[in-house]
């Protein structure tokens, strides 16, 4: 069981920038476990990120890595994957990255169904810029730009992805490490666009603004505000309407992905060209 | 007889991209550039190449940059409003030294303006539009065959110098139809990407070689200031890298710039024009010569880096430089800087969405003559 994950790390780029108590490191560990268990070729893995705390993920990972502009990681990843379909392209985004500035790219990627894996490191706040309100900040929660509590309803990224037509949609937390690894693995294995909304802890900003400043309390907060929707992480169905954020797989649909359909289009176009 | 085809500027652009080996196009519909996209939507799959329509122009330029790192030769085409959105990606392409070609069919005015009317109002934006000092090459084209040649050149320069190249067309040249000699395969050289001898030890930045993802050289690409390995740097190292990147363009002005000269040898008035405006400017030279005025034309095909030497050489010999542009005065500022007081520089602008006529350009030059006399 004692796998050495250092071979996936750029040790000379450590230490990373994340705060003590940040949940991102746990998600990265899950990602590396998933990549290891799936035996993906390290040279063919591409990790693409946007901007924000999550955007710093690829710096320390020894794959092909690309740190793009804010919100656009999926659009860059679309180009990489279509240019070379042999690559395993994993997109790492923050919640603001994916659903505010990059919301348009996110919903269209869900609709388009290219074979990408999109992980949202969802801490419900803008961490790198100092704790501002995000589209995912729960209503009533405080941030540096909503000191009296947010008066905006938050985006539920699972429902957003389902509504936009994503073929694989799941939610987990950085607290539930086993579930997190298992769902990331499922999303990577899935042929088509796979989204995993990973709720993660930001004690530094979300925690300090909302009375869960201790990393330990923040982990409990994740545990206590979410609940597995089904008995096993492998079940799926629509998210139940509860006050707790349901985790698990909410859609797992195999259908031809964009690249498969594009190859069919090429085949039709080239035979038409030969015929003419 | 050489094969000839009656084609539109946008059509020439699309086919030239195919000729140059472009195998990835991402774009978003916008007048007056959409024909480039429509043609490539048909032609790319026929050749086993990739065409994708994205959700907006930011996604389009992001996708082509990603595709370049995936190993493709890439293009997007747009017009003013889309070009404004692409400035973010253009800066990323510049700092990551990503070879890519961006075609901008210029249209009238800021914002939505007049989508079906041509202009030359994006010249300074093409050079300086994205934030921060950065390298970029800006080309232009004045005729349909010129569009073909400059599109291929745009790909060649993007690959050779690892920079974004902007081809500034305009609505007029984009939609104009001309009968052109259709280049045979191999007739125009196509630059092949430089590959390192050993991809495993490849450093992604600092050299002119290029290796895409998936070839065994695992490296990092970022829009942050970075050194040769792709990892963040600051202070004097950031300054060194920025100077190196901008230097690729600044130190190669003579190799990068192209101009055409027409009846300039004994000229006392020089018209300095570019893009579609070079056409009426050439006729204006003939009109002025018919009236006994020694006029000539310097037509600029490269707008950035600016062809300083060519303009200076003319400025030394003539009394007046006349700059016709379909704007209220953009490239004229660079020309004034180059001329550095050696001759008078006057601007003849037109911004009603129509072409300057030869007579208007000639009259502009003559009025200046009258003022001096």
Coordinates of C-alpha atoms in Angstrom, one line a residue, chain A residues 23 118 141 210:
Chain A
X23 CA -8.0 21.2 1.6
X118 CA -12.9 18.8 -14.8
X141 CA -22.0 33.5 4.7
X210 CA -17.5 32.3 9.2

